[in-house]
Amino acid sequence: MKDKIFIDTNILVYAKFEEKDETDKNKIASEVLDALDTKPVVSVQVLNEFASVLLKHKVADEDVQQILLKNLLKDAWLFRLIWLSFGIHGR
C-alpha cells in the first residue's frame, strides 16, 4: 500500500471531539483531514474503534450510525475502506 495515507482512529476521534484539555489535538486532526489531497484509507477496525469511542462518550446508537454513514462514508468521504489482512501487512 505504498503512497497511501492511512487514517488512524485517533485522528477521527480528535477531529470529532473538542475536549477542554485537547483543543490543540482537535485543531491538528481537523487540519490533517481538511488538507488531504488524496483519498486516504481507513479500515473496518478503525471504524469499529471510532464507533466504540462515540458510544463511550454517550452518543446515541442512532447518532453513531448517522455519523458513520452520513458523515464519514457519504460519498466515501474521501476514504477508501479496506479489510485488514496478512497481505496488507506484507506477511
mmCIF file of N, CA and C in Angstrom:
data_model
loop_
_atom_site.group_PDB
_atom_site.id
_atom_site.type_symbol
_atom_site.label_atom_id
_atom_site.label_comp_id
_atom_site.label_asym_id
_atom_site.label_seq_id
_atom_site.Cartn_x
_atom_site.Cartn_y
_atom_site.Cartn_z
ATOM 1 N N MET A 1 0.820 -1.182 0.000
ATOM 2 C CA MET A 1 0.000 0.000 0.000
ATOM 3 C C MET A 1 0.867 1.249 0.000
ATOM 4 N N LYS A 2 1.841 1.271 -0.862
ATOM 5 C CA LYS A 2 2.709 2.437 -0.964
ATOM 6 C C LYS A 2 1.920 3.638 -1.465
ATOM 7 N N ASP A 3 2.359 4.802 -1.032
ATOM 8 C CA ASP A 3 1.750 6.073 -1.432
ATOM 9 C C ASP A 3 0.281 6.182 -1.036
ATOM 10 N N LYS A 4 -0.105 5.482 0.011
ATOM 11 C CA LYS A 4 -1.456 5.576 0.531
ATOM 12 C C LYS A 4 -1.379 6.192 1.923
ATOM 13 N N ILE A 5 -2.370 6.961 2.278
ATOM 14 C CA ILE A 5 -2.446 7.577 3.602
ATOM 15 C C ILE A 5 -3.482 6.821 4.406
ATOM 16 N N PHE A 6 -3.044 6.244 5.516
ATOM 17 C CA PHE A 6 -3.944 5.500 6.395
ATOM 18 C C PHE A 6 -4.362 6.405 7.550
ATOM 19 N N ILE A 7 -5.657 6.529 7.768
ATOM 20 C CA ILE A 7 -6.172 7.351 8.853
ATOM 21 C C ILE A 7 -6.437 6.459 10.055
ATOM 22 N N ASP A 8 -5.785 6.797 11.162
ATOM 23 C CA ASP A 8 -5.920 6.041 12.400
ATOM 24 C C ASP A 8 -7.142 6.528 13.179
ATOM 25 N N THR A 9 -7.596 5.691 14.088
ATOM 26 C CA THR A 9 -8.744 6.024 14.926
ATOM 27 C C THR A 9 -8.560 7.352 15.648
ATOM 28 N N ASN A 10 -7.375 7.599 16.172
ATOM 29 C CA ASN A 10 -7.137 8.810 16.945
ATOM 30 C C ASN A 10 -7.400 10.076 16.137
ATOM 31 N N ILE A 11 -7.068 10.065 14.869
ATOM 32 C CA ILE A 11 -7.319 11.247 14.024
ATOM 33 C C ILE A 11 -8.817 11.524 13.958
ATOM 34 N N LEU A 12 -9.607 10.474 13.746
ATOM 35 C CA LEU A 12 -11.062 10.651 13.680
ATOM 36 C C LEU A 12 -11.628 11.106 15.018
ATOM 37 N N VAL A 13 -11.136 10.513 16.103
ATOM 38 C CA VAL A 13 -11.638 10.864 17.438
ATOM 39 C C VAL A 13 -11.314 12.312 17.769
ATOM 40 N N TYR A 14 -10.063 12.697 17.585
ATOM 41 C CA TYR A 14 -9.687 14.070 17.926
ATOM 42 C C TYR A 14 -10.365 15.097 17.019
ATOM 43 N N ALA A 15 -10.621 14.729 15.770
ATOM 44 C CA ALA A 15 -11.327 15.648 14.874
ATOM 45 C C ALA A 15 -12.790 15.811 15.296
ATOM 46 N N LYS A 16 -13.357 14.785 15.899
ATOM 47 C CA LYS A 16 -14.774 14.811 16.290
ATOM 48 C C LYS A 16 -15.015 15.538 17.612
ATOM 49 N N PHE A 17 -14.130 15.331 18.586
ATOM 50 C CA PHE A 17 -14.369 15.837 19.932
ATOM 51 C C PHE A 17 -13.434 16.982 20.277
ATOM 52 N N GLU A 18 -14.008 18.017 20.840
ATOM 53 C CA GLU A 18 -13.223 19.143 21.342
ATOM 54 C C GLU A 18 -13.223 19.079 22.861
ATOM 55 N N GLU A 19 -12.277 18.340 23.420
ATOM 56 C CA GLU A 19 -12.137 18.258 24.868
ATOM 57 C C GLU A 19 -11.378 19.481 25.353
ATOM 58 N N LYS A 20 -11.695 19.919 26.538
ATOM 59 C CA LYS A 20 -11.093 21.144 27.083
ATOM 60 C C LYS A 20 -9.569 21.085 27.063
ATOM 61 N N ASP A 21 -9.003 19.960 27.454
ATOM 62 C CA ASP A 21 -7.551 19.847 27.550
ATOM 63 C C ASP A 21 -6.890 19.468 26.231
ATOM 64 N N GLU A 22 -7.673 19.210 25.201
ATOM 65 C CA GLU A 22 -7.108 18.689 23.959
ATOM 66 C C GLU A 22 -7.540 19.475 22.729
ATOM 67 N N THR A 23 -7.714 20.780 22.889
ATOM 68 C CA THR A 23 -8.142 21.589 21.739
ATOM 69 C C THR A 23 -7.086 21.621 20.652
ATOM 70 N N ASP A 24 -5.801 21.549 21.032
ATOM 71 C CA ASP A 24 -4.748 21.518 20.019
ATOM 72 C C ASP A 24 -4.851 20.258 19.173
ATOM 73 N N LYS A 25 -5.130 19.124 19.820
ATOM 74 C CA LYS A 25 -5.264 17.862 19.086
ATOM 75 C C LYS A 25 -6.459 17.919 18.144
ATOM 76 N N ASN A 26 -7.553 18.526 18.592
ATOM 77 C CA ASN A 26 -8.731 18.668 17.750
ATOM 78 C C ASN A 26 -8.405 19.504 16.524
ATOM 79 N N LYS A 27 -7.736 20.612 16.744
ATOM 80 C CA LYS A 27 -7.387 21.514 15.637
ATOM 81 C C LYS A 27 -6.459 20.822 14.640
ATOM 82 N N ILE A 28 -5.439 20.151 15.145
ATOM 83 C CA ILE A 28 -4.474 19.478 14.269
ATOM 84 C C ILE A 28 -5.147 18.357 13.483
ATOM 85 N N ALA A 29 -5.954 17.535 14.165
ATOM 86 C CA ALA A 29 -6.630 16.421 13.480
ATOM 87 C C ALA A 29 -7.565 16.945 12.394
ATOM 88 N N SER A 30 -8.293 18.005 12.707
ATOM 89 C CA SER A 30 -9.199 18.590 11.707
ATOM 90 C C SER A 30 -8.428 19.153 10.521
ATOM 91 N N GLU A 31 -7.304 19.797 10.801
ATOM 92 C CA GLU A 31 -6.475 20.345 9.723
ATOM 93 C C GLU A 31 -5.892 19.238 8.854
ATOM 94 N N VAL A 32 -5.491 18.134 9.477
ATOM 95 C CA VAL A 32 -4.952 16.996 8.715
ATOM 96 C C VAL A 32 -6.006 16.486 7.735
ATOM 97 N N LEU A 33 -7.222 16.286 8.221
ATOM 98 C CA LEU A 33 -8.282 15.778 7.350
ATOM 99 C C LEU A 33 -8.645 16.780 6.264
ATOM 100 N N ASP A 34 -8.680 18.055 6.620
ATOM 101 C CA ASP A 34 -9.030 19.082 5.635
ATOM 102 C C ASP A 34 -7.957 19.256 4.556
ATOM 103 N N ALA A 35 -6.711 18.980 4.905
ATOM 104 C CA ALA A 35 -5.601 19.223 3.988
ATOM 105 C C ALA A 35 -5.338 18.068 3.023
ATOM 106 N N LEU A 36 -6.017 16.969 3.207
ATOM 107 C CA LEU A 36 -5.765 15.808 2.347
ATOM 108 C C LEU A 36 -6.116 16.117 0.896
ATOM 109 N N ASP A 37 -5.207 15.757 0.010
ATOM 110 C CA ASP A 37 -5.479 15.952 -1.411
ATOM 111 C C ASP A 37 -5.576 14.621 -2.143
ATOM 112 N N THR A 38 -5.629 13.559 -1.366
ATOM 113 C CA THR A 38 -5.792 12.226 -1.928
ATOM 114 C C THR A 38 -6.772 11.467 -1.062
ATOM 115 N N LYS A 39 -7.290 10.400 -1.591
ATOM 116 C CA LYS A 39 -8.271 9.606 -0.866
ATOM 117 C C LYS A 39 -7.552 8.708 0.135
ATOM 118 N N PRO A 40 -7.648 8.988 1.439
ATOM 119 C CA PRO A 40 -6.959 8.153 2.418
ATOM 120 C C PRO A 40 -7.671 6.826 2.620
ATOM 121 N N VAL A 41 -7.006 5.950 3.320
ATOM 122 C CA VAL A 41 -7.509 4.616 3.593
ATOM 123 C C VAL A 41 -7.923 4.546 5.055
ATOM 124 N N VAL A 42 -9.039 3.896 5.316
ATOM 125 C CA VAL A 42 -9.475 3.626 6.688
ATOM 126 C C VAL A 42 -9.947 2.182 6.725
ATOM 127 N N SER A 43 -9.626 1.500 7.818
ATOM 128 C CA SER A 43 -10.003 0.091 7.919
ATOM 129 C C SER A 43 -11.323 -0.055 8.664
ATOM 130 N N VAL A 44 -11.918 -1.216 8.517
ATOM 131 C CA VAL A 44 -13.132 -1.532 9.250
ATOM 132 C C VAL A 44 -12.842 -1.479 10.751
ATOM 133 N N GLN A 45 -11.672 -1.924 11.147
ATOM 134 C CA GLN A 45 -11.286 -1.880 12.557
ATOM 135 C C GLN A 45 -11.310 -0.443 13.084
ATOM 136 N N VAL A 46 -10.789 0.493 12.312
ATOM 137 C CA VAL A 46 -10.786 1.899 12.723
ATOM 138 C C VAL A 46 -12.215 2.405 12.888
ATOM 139 N N LEU A 47 -13.099 2.057 11.969
ATOM 140 C CA LEU A 47 -14.490 2.476 12.084
ATOM 141 C C LEU A 47 -15.147 1.886 13.318
ATOM 142 N N ASN A 48 -14.838 0.620 13.617
ATOM 143 C CA ASN A 48 -15.376 -0.011 14.822
ATOM 144 C C ASN A 48 -14.853 0.670 16.079
ATOM 145 N N GLU A 49 -13.564 0.974 16.101
ATOM 146 C CA GLU A 49 -12.981 1.653 17.264
ATOM 147 C C GLU A 49 -13.585 3.043 17.429
ATOM 148 N N PHE A 50 -13.762 3.747 16.325
ATOM 149 C CA PHE A 50 -14.351 5.078 16.362
ATOM 150 C C PHE A 50 -15.782 5.016 16.898
ATOM 151 N N ALA A 51 -16.557 4.052 16.427
ATOM 152 C CA ALA A 51 -17.928 3.877 16.919
ATOM 153 C C ALA A 51 -17.927 3.570 18.409
ATOM 154 N N SER A 52 -16.991 2.766 18.855
ATOM 155 C CA SER A 52 -16.887 2.428 20.274
ATOM 156 C C SER A 52 -16.612 3.668 21.120
ATOM 157 N N VAL A 53 -15.723 4.528 20.642
ATOM 158 C CA VAL A 53 -15.417 5.773 21.362
ATOM 159 C C VAL A 53 -16.653 6.664 21.418
ATOM 160 N N LEU A 54 -17.371 6.758 20.317
ATOM 161 C CA LEU A 54 -18.591 7.567 20.307
ATOM 162 C C LEU A 54 -19.583 7.062 21.345
ATOM 163 N N LEU A 55 -19.758 5.751 21.395
ATOM 164 C CA LEU A 55 -20.697 5.173 22.355
ATOM 165 C C LEU A 55 -20.240 5.425 23.794
ATOM 166 N N LYS A 56 -18.936 5.360 24.034
ATOM 167 C CA LYS A 56 -18.413 5.639 25.379
ATOM 168 C C LYS A 56 -18.624 7.099 25.770
ATOM 169 N N HIS A 57 -18.702 7.978 24.776
ATOM 170 C CA HIS A 57 -18.981 9.396 25.037
ATOM 171 C C HIS A 57 -20.486 9.652 25.078
ATOM 172 N N LYS A 58 -21.248 8.604 25.232
ATOM 173 C CA LYS A 58 -22.709 8.692 25.385
ATOM 174 C C LYS A 58 -23.429 9.212 24.142
ATOM 175 N N VAL A 59 -22.826 8.997 22.982
ATOM 176 C CA VAL A 59 -23.509 9.328 21.731
ATOM 177 C C VAL A 59 -24.497 8.194 21.455
ATOM 178 N N ALA A 60 -25.726 8.540 21.181
ATOM 179 C CA ALA A 60 -26.763 7.539 20.940
ATOM 180 C C ALA A 60 -26.409 6.670 19.733
ATOM 181 N N ASP A 61 -26.830 5.419 19.801
ATOM 182 C CA ASP A 61 -26.530 4.458 18.737
ATOM 183 C C ASP A 61 -26.984 4.968 17.370
ATOM 184 N N GLU A 62 -28.167 5.560 17.320
ATOM 185 C CA GLU A 62 -28.674 6.086 16.043
ATOM 186 C C GLU A 62 -27.769 7.203 15.519
ATOM 187 N N ASP A 63 -27.259 8.026 16.444
ATOM 188 C CA ASP A 63 -26.360 9.110 16.045
ATOM 189 C C ASP A 63 -25.021 8.569 15.562
ATOM 190 N N VAL A 64 -24.549 7.496 16.204
ATOM 191 C CA VAL A 64 -23.299 6.856 15.759
ATOM 192 C C VAL A 64 -23.466 6.378 14.324
ATOM 193 N N GLN A 65 -24.593 5.750 14.045
ATOM 194 C CA GLN A 65 -24.852 5.273 12.681
ATOM 195 C C GLN A 65 -24.883 6.438 11.699
ATOM 196 N N GLN A 66 -25.517 7.530 12.091
ATOM 197 C CA GLN A 66 -25.576 8.708 11.222
ATOM 198 C C GLN A 66 -24.181 9.274 10.965
ATOM 199 N N ILE A 67 -23.382 9.364 12.022
ATOM 200 C CA ILE A 67 -22.033 9.907 11.878
ATOM 201 C C ILE A 67 -21.216 9.038 10.930
ATOM 202 N N LEU A 68 -21.311 7.730 11.111
ATOM 203 C CA LEU A 68 -20.538 6.830 10.250
ATOM 204 C C LEU A 68 -21.051 6.837 8.817
ATOM 205 N N LEU A 69 -22.339 6.691 8.654
ATOM 206 C CA LEU A 69 -22.891 6.560 7.304
ATOM 207 C C LEU A 69 -23.001 7.879 6.562
ATOM 208 N N LYS A 70 -23.467 8.897 7.223
ATOM 209 C CA LYS A 70 -23.717 10.161 6.518
ATOM 210 C C LYS A 70 -22.490 11.060 6.477
ATOM 211 N N ASN A 71 -21.687 11.054 7.528
ATOM 212 C CA ASN A 71 -20.539 11.962 7.551
ATOM 213 C C ASN A 71 -19.273 11.301 7.032
ATOM 214 N N LEU A 72 -18.922 10.148 7.568
ATOM 215 C CA LEU A 72 -17.650 9.536 7.191
ATOM 216 C C LEU A 72 -17.711 8.788 5.872
ATOM 217 N N LEU A 73 -18.780 8.060 5.643
ATOM 218 C CA LEU A 73 -18.824 7.203 4.464
ATOM 219 C C LEU A 73 -19.655 7.771 3.320
ATOM 220 N N LYS A 74 -20.290 8.904 3.543
ATOM 221 C CA LYS A 74 -21.070 9.539 2.476
ATOM 222 C C LYS A 74 -20.139 9.848 1.314
ATOM 223 N N ASP A 75 -20.495 9.351 0.191
ATOM 224 C CA ASP A 75 -19.652 9.518 -0.993
ATOM 225 C C ASP A 75 -18.208 9.132 -0.698
ATOM 226 N N ALA A 76 -18.061 8.146 0.176
ATOM 227 C CA ALA A 76 -16.749 7.653 0.613
ATOM 228 C C ALA A 76 -15.935 8.758 1.276
ATOM 229 N N TRP A 77 -16.542 9.802 1.707
ATOM 230 C CA TRP A 77 -15.957 10.954 2.415
ATOM 231 C C TRP A 77 -14.446 10.974 2.335
ATOM 232 N N LEU A 78 -13.963 10.823 1.151
ATOM 233 C CA LEU A 78 -12.537 10.813 0.881
ATOM 234 C C LEU A 78 -11.834 9.573 1.401
ATOM 235 N N PHE A 79 -12.587 8.602 1.899
ATOM 236 C CA PHE A 79 -11.945 7.394 2.428
ATOM 237 C C PHE A 79 -12.127 6.215 1.500
ATOM 238 N N ARG A 80 -11.107 5.387 1.474
ATOM 239 C CA ARG A 80 -11.222 4.074 0.842
ATOM 240 C C ARG A 80 -11.225 3.069 1.975
ATOM 241 N N LEU A 81 -12.241 2.248 2.028
ATOM 242 C CA LEU A 81 -12.382 1.265 3.087
ATOM 243 C C LEU A 81 -11.636 0.001 2.707
ATOM 244 N N ILE A 82 -10.817 -0.505 3.632
ATOM 245 C CA ILE A 82 -10.076 -1.730 3.365
ATOM 246 C C ILE A 82 -10.306 -2.734 4.481
ATOM 247 N N TRP A 83 -10.168 -3.994 4.151
ATOM 248 C CA TRP A 83 -10.172 -5.061 5.140
ATOM 249 C C TRP A 83 -8.721 -5.374 5.443
ATOM 250 N N LEU A 84 -8.378 -5.415 6.715
ATOM 251 C CA LEU A 84 -7.012 -5.752 7.076
ATOM 252 C C LEU A 84 -6.785 -7.233 6.833
ATOM 253 N N SER A 85 -5.630 -7.549 6.298
ATOM 254 C CA SER A 85 -5.282 -8.940 6.026
ATOM 255 C C SER A 85 -3.780 -9.090 6.119
ATOM 256 N N PHE A 86 -3.321 -10.336 6.147
ATOM 257 C CA PHE A 86 -1.899 -10.577 6.193
ATOM 258 C C PHE A 86 -1.204 -10.010 4.963
ATOM 259 N N GLY A 87 -1.888 -10.011 3.819
ATOM 260 C CA GLY A 87 -1.309 -9.481 2.600
ATOM 261 C C GLY A 87 -1.007 -8.006 2.700
ATOM 262 N N ILE A 88 -1.856 -7.267 3.373
ATOM 263 C CA ILE A 88 -1.647 -5.835 3.542
ATOM 264 C C ILE A 88 -0.433 -5.581 4.427
ATOM 265 N N HIS A 89 -0.249 -6.447 5.410
ATOM 266 C CA HIS A 89 0.864 -6.288 6.342
ATOM 267 C C HIS A 89 2.170 -6.895 5.812
ATOM 268 N N GLY A 90 2.122 -7.445 4.613
ATOM 269 C CA GLY A 90 3.330 -7.982 3.992
ATOM 270 C C GLY A 90 3.789 -9.309 4.562
ATOM 271 N N ARG A 91 2.878 -10.063 5.146
ATOM 272 C CA ARG A 91 3.257 -11.373 5.706
ATOM 273 C C ARG A 91 3.036 -12.469 4.701
#
